[in-house]
Coordinates of C-alpha atoms and ligand atoms in Angstrom, one line a residue:
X1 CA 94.3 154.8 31.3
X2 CA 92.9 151.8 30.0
X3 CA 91.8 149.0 33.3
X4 CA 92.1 144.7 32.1
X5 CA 91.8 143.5 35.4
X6 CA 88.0 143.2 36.2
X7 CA 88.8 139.8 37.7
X8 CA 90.6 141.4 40.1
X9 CA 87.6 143.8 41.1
X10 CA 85.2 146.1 39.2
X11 CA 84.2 149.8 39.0
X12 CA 81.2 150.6 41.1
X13 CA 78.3 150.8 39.0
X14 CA 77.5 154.6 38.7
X15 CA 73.5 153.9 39.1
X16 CA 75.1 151.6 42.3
X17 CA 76.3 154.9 43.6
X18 CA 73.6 156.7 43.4
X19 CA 71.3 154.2 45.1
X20 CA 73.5 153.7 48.0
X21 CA 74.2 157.4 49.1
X22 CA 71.2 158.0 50.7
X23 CA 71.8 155.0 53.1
X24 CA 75.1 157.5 54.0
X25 CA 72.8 160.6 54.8
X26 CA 69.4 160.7 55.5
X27 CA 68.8 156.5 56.2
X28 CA 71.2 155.8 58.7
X29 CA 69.1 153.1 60.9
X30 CA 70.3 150.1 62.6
X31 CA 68.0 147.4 60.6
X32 CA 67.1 145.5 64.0
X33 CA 65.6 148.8 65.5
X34 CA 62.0 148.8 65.7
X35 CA 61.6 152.6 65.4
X36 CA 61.3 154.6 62.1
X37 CA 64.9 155.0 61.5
X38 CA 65.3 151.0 61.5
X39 CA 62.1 150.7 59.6
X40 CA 63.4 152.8 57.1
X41 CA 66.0 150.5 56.1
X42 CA 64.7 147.3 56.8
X43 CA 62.7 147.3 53.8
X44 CA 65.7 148.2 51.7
X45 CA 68.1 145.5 52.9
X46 CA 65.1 142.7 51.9
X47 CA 64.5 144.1 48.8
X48 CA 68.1 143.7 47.9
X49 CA 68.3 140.1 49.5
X50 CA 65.1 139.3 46.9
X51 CA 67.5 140.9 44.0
X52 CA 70.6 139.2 44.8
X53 CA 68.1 135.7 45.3
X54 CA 66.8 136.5 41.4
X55 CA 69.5 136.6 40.1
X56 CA 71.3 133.2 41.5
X57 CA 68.4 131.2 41.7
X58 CA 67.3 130.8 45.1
X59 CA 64.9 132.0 48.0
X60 CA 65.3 135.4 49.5
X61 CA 65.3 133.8 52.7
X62 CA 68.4 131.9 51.6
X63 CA 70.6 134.5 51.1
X64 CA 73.3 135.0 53.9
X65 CA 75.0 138.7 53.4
X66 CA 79.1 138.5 54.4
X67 CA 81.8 141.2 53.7
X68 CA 83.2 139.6 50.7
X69 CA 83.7 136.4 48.8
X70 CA 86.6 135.1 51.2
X71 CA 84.4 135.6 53.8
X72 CA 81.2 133.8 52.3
X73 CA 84.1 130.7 51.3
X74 CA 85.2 130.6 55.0
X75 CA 81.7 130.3 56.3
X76 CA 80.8 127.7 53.6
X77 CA 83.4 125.3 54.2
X78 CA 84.4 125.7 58.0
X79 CA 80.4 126.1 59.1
X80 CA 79.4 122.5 56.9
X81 CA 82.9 121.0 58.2
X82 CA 81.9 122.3 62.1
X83 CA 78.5 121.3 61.6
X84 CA 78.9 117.4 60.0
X85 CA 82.2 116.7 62.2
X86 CA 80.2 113.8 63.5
X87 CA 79.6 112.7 59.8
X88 CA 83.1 112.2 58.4
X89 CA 86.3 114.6 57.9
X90 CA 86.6 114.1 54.7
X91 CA 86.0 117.4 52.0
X92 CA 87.2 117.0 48.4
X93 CA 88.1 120.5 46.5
X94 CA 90.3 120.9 43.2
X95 CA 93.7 122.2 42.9
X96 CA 92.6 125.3 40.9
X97 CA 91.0 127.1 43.5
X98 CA 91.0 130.7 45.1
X99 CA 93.5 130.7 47.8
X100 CA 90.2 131.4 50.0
X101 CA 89.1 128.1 49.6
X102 CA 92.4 126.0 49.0
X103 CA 93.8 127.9 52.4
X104 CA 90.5 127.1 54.3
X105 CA 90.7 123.7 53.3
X106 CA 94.7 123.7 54.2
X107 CA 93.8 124.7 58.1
X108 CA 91.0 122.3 58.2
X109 CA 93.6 119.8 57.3
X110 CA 95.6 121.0 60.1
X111 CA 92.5 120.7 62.3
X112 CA 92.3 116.9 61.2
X113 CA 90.2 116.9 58.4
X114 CA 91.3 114.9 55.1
X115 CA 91.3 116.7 51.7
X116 CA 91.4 115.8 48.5
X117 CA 92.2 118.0 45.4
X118 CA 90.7 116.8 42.4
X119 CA 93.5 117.4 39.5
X120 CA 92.5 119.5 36.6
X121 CA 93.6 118.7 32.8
X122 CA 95.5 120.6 30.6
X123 CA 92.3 122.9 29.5
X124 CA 91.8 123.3 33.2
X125 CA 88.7 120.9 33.8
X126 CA 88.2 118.0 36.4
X127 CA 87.3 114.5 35.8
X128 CA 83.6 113.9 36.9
X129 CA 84.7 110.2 37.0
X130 CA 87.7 111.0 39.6
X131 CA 84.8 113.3 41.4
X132 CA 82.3 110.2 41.9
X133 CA 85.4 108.1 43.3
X134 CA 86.9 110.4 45.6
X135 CA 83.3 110.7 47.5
X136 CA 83.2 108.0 50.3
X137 CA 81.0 108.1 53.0
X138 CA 83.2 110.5 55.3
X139 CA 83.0 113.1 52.5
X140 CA 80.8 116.2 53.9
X141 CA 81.3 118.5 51.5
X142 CA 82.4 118.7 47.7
X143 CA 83.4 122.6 47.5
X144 CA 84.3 123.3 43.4
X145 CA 84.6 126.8 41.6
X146 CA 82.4 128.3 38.8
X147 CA 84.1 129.8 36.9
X148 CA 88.3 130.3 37.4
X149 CA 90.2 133.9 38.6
X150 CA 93.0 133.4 36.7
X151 CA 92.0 131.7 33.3
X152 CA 88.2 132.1 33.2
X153 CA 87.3 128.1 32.9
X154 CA 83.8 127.1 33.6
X155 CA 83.5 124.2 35.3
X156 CA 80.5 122.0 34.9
X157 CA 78.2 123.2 37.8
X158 CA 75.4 121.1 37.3
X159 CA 76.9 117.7 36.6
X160 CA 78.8 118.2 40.1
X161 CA 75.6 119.4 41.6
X162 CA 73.8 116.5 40.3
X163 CA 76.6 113.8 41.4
X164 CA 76.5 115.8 45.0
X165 CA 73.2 114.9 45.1
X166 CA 73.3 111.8 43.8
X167 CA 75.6 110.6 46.6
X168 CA 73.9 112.6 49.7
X169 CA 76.7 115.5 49.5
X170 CA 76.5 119.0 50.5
X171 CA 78.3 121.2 47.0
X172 CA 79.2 124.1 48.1
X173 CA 80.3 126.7 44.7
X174 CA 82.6 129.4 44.9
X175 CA 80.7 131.7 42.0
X176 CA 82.9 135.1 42.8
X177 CA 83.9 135.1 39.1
X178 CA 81.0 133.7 37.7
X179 CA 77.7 136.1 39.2
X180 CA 76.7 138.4 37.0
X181 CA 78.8 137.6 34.0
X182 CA 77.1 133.9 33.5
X183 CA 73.4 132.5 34.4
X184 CA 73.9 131.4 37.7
X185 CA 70.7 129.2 39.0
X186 CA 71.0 127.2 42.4
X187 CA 68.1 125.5 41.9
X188 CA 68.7 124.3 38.7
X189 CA 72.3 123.4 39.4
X190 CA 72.1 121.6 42.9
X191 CA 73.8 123.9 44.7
X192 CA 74.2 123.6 48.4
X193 CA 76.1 126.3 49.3
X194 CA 77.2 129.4 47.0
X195 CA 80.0 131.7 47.5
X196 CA 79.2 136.0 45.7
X197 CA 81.4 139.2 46.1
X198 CA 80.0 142.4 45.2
X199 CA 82.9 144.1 43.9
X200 CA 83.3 141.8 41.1
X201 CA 80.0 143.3 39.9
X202 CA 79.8 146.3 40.4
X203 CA 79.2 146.7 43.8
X204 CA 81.5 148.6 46.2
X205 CA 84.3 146.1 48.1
X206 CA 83.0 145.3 51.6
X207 CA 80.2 142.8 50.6
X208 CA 79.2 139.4 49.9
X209 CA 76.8 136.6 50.1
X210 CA 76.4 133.1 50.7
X211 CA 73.6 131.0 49.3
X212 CA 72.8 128.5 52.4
X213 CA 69.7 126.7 50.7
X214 CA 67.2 125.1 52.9
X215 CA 68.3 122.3 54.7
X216 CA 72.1 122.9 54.6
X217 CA 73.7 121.9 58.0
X218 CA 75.8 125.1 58.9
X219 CA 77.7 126.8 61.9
X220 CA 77.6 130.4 61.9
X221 CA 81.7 131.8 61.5
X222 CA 80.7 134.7 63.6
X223 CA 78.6 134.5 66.3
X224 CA 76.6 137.7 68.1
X225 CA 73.2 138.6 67.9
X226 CA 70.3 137.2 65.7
X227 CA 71.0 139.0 62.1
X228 CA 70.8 137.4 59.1
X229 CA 68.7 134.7 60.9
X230 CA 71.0 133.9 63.6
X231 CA 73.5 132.3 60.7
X232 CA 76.0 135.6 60.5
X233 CA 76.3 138.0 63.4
X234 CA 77.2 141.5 63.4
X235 CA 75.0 144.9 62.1
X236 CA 74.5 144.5 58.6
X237 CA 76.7 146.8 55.8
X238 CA 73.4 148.8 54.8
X239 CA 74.5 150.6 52.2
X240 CA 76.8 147.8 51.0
X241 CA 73.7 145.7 50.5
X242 CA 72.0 147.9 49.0
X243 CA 74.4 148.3 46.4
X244 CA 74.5 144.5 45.8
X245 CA 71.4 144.1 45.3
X246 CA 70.8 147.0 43.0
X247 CA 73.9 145.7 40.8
X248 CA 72.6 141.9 40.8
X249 CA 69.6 144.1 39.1
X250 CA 71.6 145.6 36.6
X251 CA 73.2 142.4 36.0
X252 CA 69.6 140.6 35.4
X253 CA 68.7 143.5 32.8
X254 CA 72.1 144.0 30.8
X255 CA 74.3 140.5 31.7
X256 CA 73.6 138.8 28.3
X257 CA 74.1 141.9 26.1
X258 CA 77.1 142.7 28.2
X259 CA 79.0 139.3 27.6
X260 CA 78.2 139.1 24.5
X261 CA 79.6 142.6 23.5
X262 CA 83.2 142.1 25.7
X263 CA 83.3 138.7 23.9
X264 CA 84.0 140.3 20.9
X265 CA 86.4 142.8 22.5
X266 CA 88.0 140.1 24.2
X267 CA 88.1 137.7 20.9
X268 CA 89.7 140.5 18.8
X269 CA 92.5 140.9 21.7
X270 CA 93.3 137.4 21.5
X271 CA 93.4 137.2 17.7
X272 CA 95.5 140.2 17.5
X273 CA 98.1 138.6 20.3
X274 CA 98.5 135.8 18.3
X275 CA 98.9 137.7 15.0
X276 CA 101.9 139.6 16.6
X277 CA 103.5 137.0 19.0
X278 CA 103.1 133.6 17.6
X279 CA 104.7 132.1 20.7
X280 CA 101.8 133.0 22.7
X281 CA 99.8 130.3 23.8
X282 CA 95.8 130.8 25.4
X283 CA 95.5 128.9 28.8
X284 CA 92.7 127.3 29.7
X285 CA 89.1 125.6 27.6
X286 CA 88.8 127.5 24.3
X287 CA 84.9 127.9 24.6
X288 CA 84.2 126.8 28.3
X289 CA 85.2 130.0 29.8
X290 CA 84.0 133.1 30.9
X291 CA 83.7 135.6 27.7
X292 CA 85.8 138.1 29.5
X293 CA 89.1 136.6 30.3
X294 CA 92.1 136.0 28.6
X295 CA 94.9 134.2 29.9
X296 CA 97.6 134.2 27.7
X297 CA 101.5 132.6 28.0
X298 CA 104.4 134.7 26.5
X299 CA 106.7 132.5 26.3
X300 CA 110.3 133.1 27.0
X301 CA 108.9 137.0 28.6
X302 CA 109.0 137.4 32.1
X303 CA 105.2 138.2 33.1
X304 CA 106.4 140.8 35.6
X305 CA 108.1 142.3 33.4
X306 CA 105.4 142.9 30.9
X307 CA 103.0 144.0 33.4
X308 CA 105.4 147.0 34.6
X309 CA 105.3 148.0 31.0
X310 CA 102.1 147.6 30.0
X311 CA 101.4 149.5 33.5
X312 CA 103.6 152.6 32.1
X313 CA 101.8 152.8 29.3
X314 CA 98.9 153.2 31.1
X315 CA 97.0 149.8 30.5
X316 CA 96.1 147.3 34.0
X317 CA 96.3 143.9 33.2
X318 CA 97.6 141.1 35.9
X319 CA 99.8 138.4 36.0
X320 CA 99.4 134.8 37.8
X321 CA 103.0 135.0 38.7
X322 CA 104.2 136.3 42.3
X323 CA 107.8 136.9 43.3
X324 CA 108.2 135.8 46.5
X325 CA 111.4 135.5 48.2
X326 CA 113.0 137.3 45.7
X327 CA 112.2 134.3 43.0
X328 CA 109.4 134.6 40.3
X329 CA 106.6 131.6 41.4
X330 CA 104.4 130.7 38.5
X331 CA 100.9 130.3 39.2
X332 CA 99.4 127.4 41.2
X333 CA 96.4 127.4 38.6
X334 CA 98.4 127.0 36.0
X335 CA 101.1 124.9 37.5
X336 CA 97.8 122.6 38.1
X337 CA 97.0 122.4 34.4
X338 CA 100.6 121.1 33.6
X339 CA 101.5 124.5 31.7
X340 CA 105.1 124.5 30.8
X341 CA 107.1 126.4 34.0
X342 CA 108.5 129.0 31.1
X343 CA 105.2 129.4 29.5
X344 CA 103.5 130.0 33.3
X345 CA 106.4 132.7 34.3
X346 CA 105.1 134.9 30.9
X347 CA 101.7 134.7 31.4
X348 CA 99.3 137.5 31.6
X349 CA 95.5 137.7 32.5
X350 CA 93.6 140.2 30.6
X351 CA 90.1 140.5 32.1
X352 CA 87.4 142.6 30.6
X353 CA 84.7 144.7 31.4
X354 CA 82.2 147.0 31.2
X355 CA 83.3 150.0 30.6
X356 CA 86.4 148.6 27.7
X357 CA 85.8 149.6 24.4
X358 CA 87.0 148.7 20.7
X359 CA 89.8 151.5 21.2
X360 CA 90.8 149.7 24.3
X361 CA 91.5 146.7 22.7
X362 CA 93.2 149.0 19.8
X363 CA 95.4 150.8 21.8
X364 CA 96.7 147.4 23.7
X365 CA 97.3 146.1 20.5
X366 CA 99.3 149.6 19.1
X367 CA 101.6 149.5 22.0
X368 CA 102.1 145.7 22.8
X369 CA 104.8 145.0 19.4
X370 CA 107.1 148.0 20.9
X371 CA 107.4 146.5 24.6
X372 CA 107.3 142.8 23.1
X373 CA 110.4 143.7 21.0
X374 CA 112.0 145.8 24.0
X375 CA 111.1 143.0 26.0
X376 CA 113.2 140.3 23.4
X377 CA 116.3 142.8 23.4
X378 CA 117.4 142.2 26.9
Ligands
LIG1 C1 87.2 132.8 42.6 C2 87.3 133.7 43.7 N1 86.9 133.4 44.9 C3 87.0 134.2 46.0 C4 87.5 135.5 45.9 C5 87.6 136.4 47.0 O1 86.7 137.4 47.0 P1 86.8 138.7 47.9 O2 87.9 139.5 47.2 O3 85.5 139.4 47.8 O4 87.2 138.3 49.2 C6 88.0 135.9 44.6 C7 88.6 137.2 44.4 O5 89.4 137.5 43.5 C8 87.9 135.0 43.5 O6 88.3 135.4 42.3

């Protein structure tokens, strides 16, 4: 079995494991009680909100734990647009985001608010000129990705962090894809507000953060007692902290090695693709993406189709497409970068990870030319 679909979610880190059963047996407190069994884990959940802080750049103290990235987008955007209603109603996204931020944004539109999507080019990036002229003075939050889902693009964090601040705008960043695979720094990059999942990195599904730096004007989305500094109700996932922060750890230690080595694996993929299906086309910036994805079009193949095949043989890779209504719908992202309709409806996402190997990448490529060429027949 061979797994391509780390942007979709990630093993748990085996040394994540072993850190978090413990907090399943024997350390079983209720953080908030005073007595030994919550003083037992106290000290474990802020030792994992000063990990997860390292490793994006930010105070401890600024780290909101959620149960997952959707979560951590929802707070972000509804909490600033809740918060500044007296401000303006105005929030400008792109047309490339997760559906956890474009769908926010589309029921804060029904609610009243106005929303621009900035469009993307054809290599997936925005226009930092259209960016400084969307922003008027009812804009209360500027709310753009990292890194992409489906094609891997990285957009240009700081330069939007530094226009944000330029014109007096909260920037909120949706980093799911990009923690622990890029250097992520909040500081550095003027981020307001910044969207993490764990299981993207290793940690088990069930647990987020947002980055709410200092002097961010928020709502909580759930309200309840005083955790997490009265900004996110609701006794805290011990054990899935834990694990969060001991895999933003292992990210500090091993991130740069680790993209650098599925780089290559990733490279060789893509040049082997294109070696045996000329037709294919790569979506999104050649360099300014994340070293682990590949999002590639088979033109005149059906990506569905592909995916079922490659899936009997044993190999997990994803497609952008969904069939809904019994009609194949390309994907939004790349719909959004002008990709030819037949080109979107055959592509595939390969996303790599740790554990992939150079017989991974040979064993895709052995069996790919057989279901290519069945593929062709029909
Ligand atoms: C860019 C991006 N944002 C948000 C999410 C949602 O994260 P979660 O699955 O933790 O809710 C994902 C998940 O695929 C994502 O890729």
């Amino acid at each position: 079995m061979i797994y391509m679909d780390y942007n979709a979610t990630a093993p748990v880190h085996p040394e994540v494991l072993e850190a978090i059963l413990p907090f399943y047996r024997e350390q079983f407190g209720n953080p908030s009680s005073i007595h030994w069994a919550g003083r037992m884990v106290k000290g474990a959940v802020e030792e994992a909100r000063e990990e997860t802080a390292a490793l994006v750049g930010c105070a401890p103290s600024e780290i909101v734990f959620t149960s997952c990235g959707s979560e951590s987008d929802n707070m972000a955007i509804k909490g600033t647009a809740s918060a500044l209603r007296n401000r303006g109603n105005h929030i400008i996204t792109t047309a490339v985001e997760h559906p956890a931020v474009l769908n926010t944004c589309l029921y804060l539109e029904h609610q009243g608010f106005r929303i621009t999507r900035l469009p993307v080019n054809r290599e997936g990036l925005i226009d930092m000129n259209e960016l400084q002229a969307a922003i008027t003075a009812e804009t209360v939050l500027v709310s753009a990705m990292f890194a992409n889902n489906e094609t891997g693009v990285i957009f240009p964090v700081a330069s939007i962090g530094a226009i944000c601040r330029e014109r007096g705008v909260p920037f909120h960043c949706d980093a799911v894809q990009a923690v622990g695979k890029v250097p992520v720094d909040c500081r550095g990059m003027e981020i307001g507000l910044l969207s993490l999942s764990g299981h993207k990195l290793g940690a088990p599904k069930g647990i987020g953060a947002l980055v709410v730096r200092k002097g961010m004007k928020l709502h909580p989305l759930i309200h309840g007692g005083a955790q997490e500094r009265n900004r996110r109700a609701g006794t805290e996932n011990v054990a899935g902290i834990v694990a969060l922060g001991k895999a933003c750890r292992i990210a500090r230690d091993e991130m740069a090695g680790g993209a650098a080595r599925v780089g290559g694996l990733r490279d060789r993929l893509e040049k082997g693709i294109m070696a045996l299906f000329p037709q294919a086309r790569l979506n999104g910036h050649r360099e300014k993406r994340l070293t682990t994805t590949a999002n590639i079009s088979f033109t005149g193949l059906e990506a569905d189709s592909l995916l079922l095949n490659l899936d009997l043989a044993g190999i997990a890779v994803s497609s952008g497409s969904a069939c809904s209504s019994g009609t194949l719908k390309s994907s939004p992202v790349l719909a959004a970068m002008g990709v030819d309709p037949a080109a979107a409806k055959g592509s595939i996402r390969f996303s790599l990870g740790r554990l992939n190997t150079d017989a991974d990448v040979d064993h895709v490529l052995r069996v790919l030319p057989e279901i290519i060429e069945r593929l062709q027949k029909k």
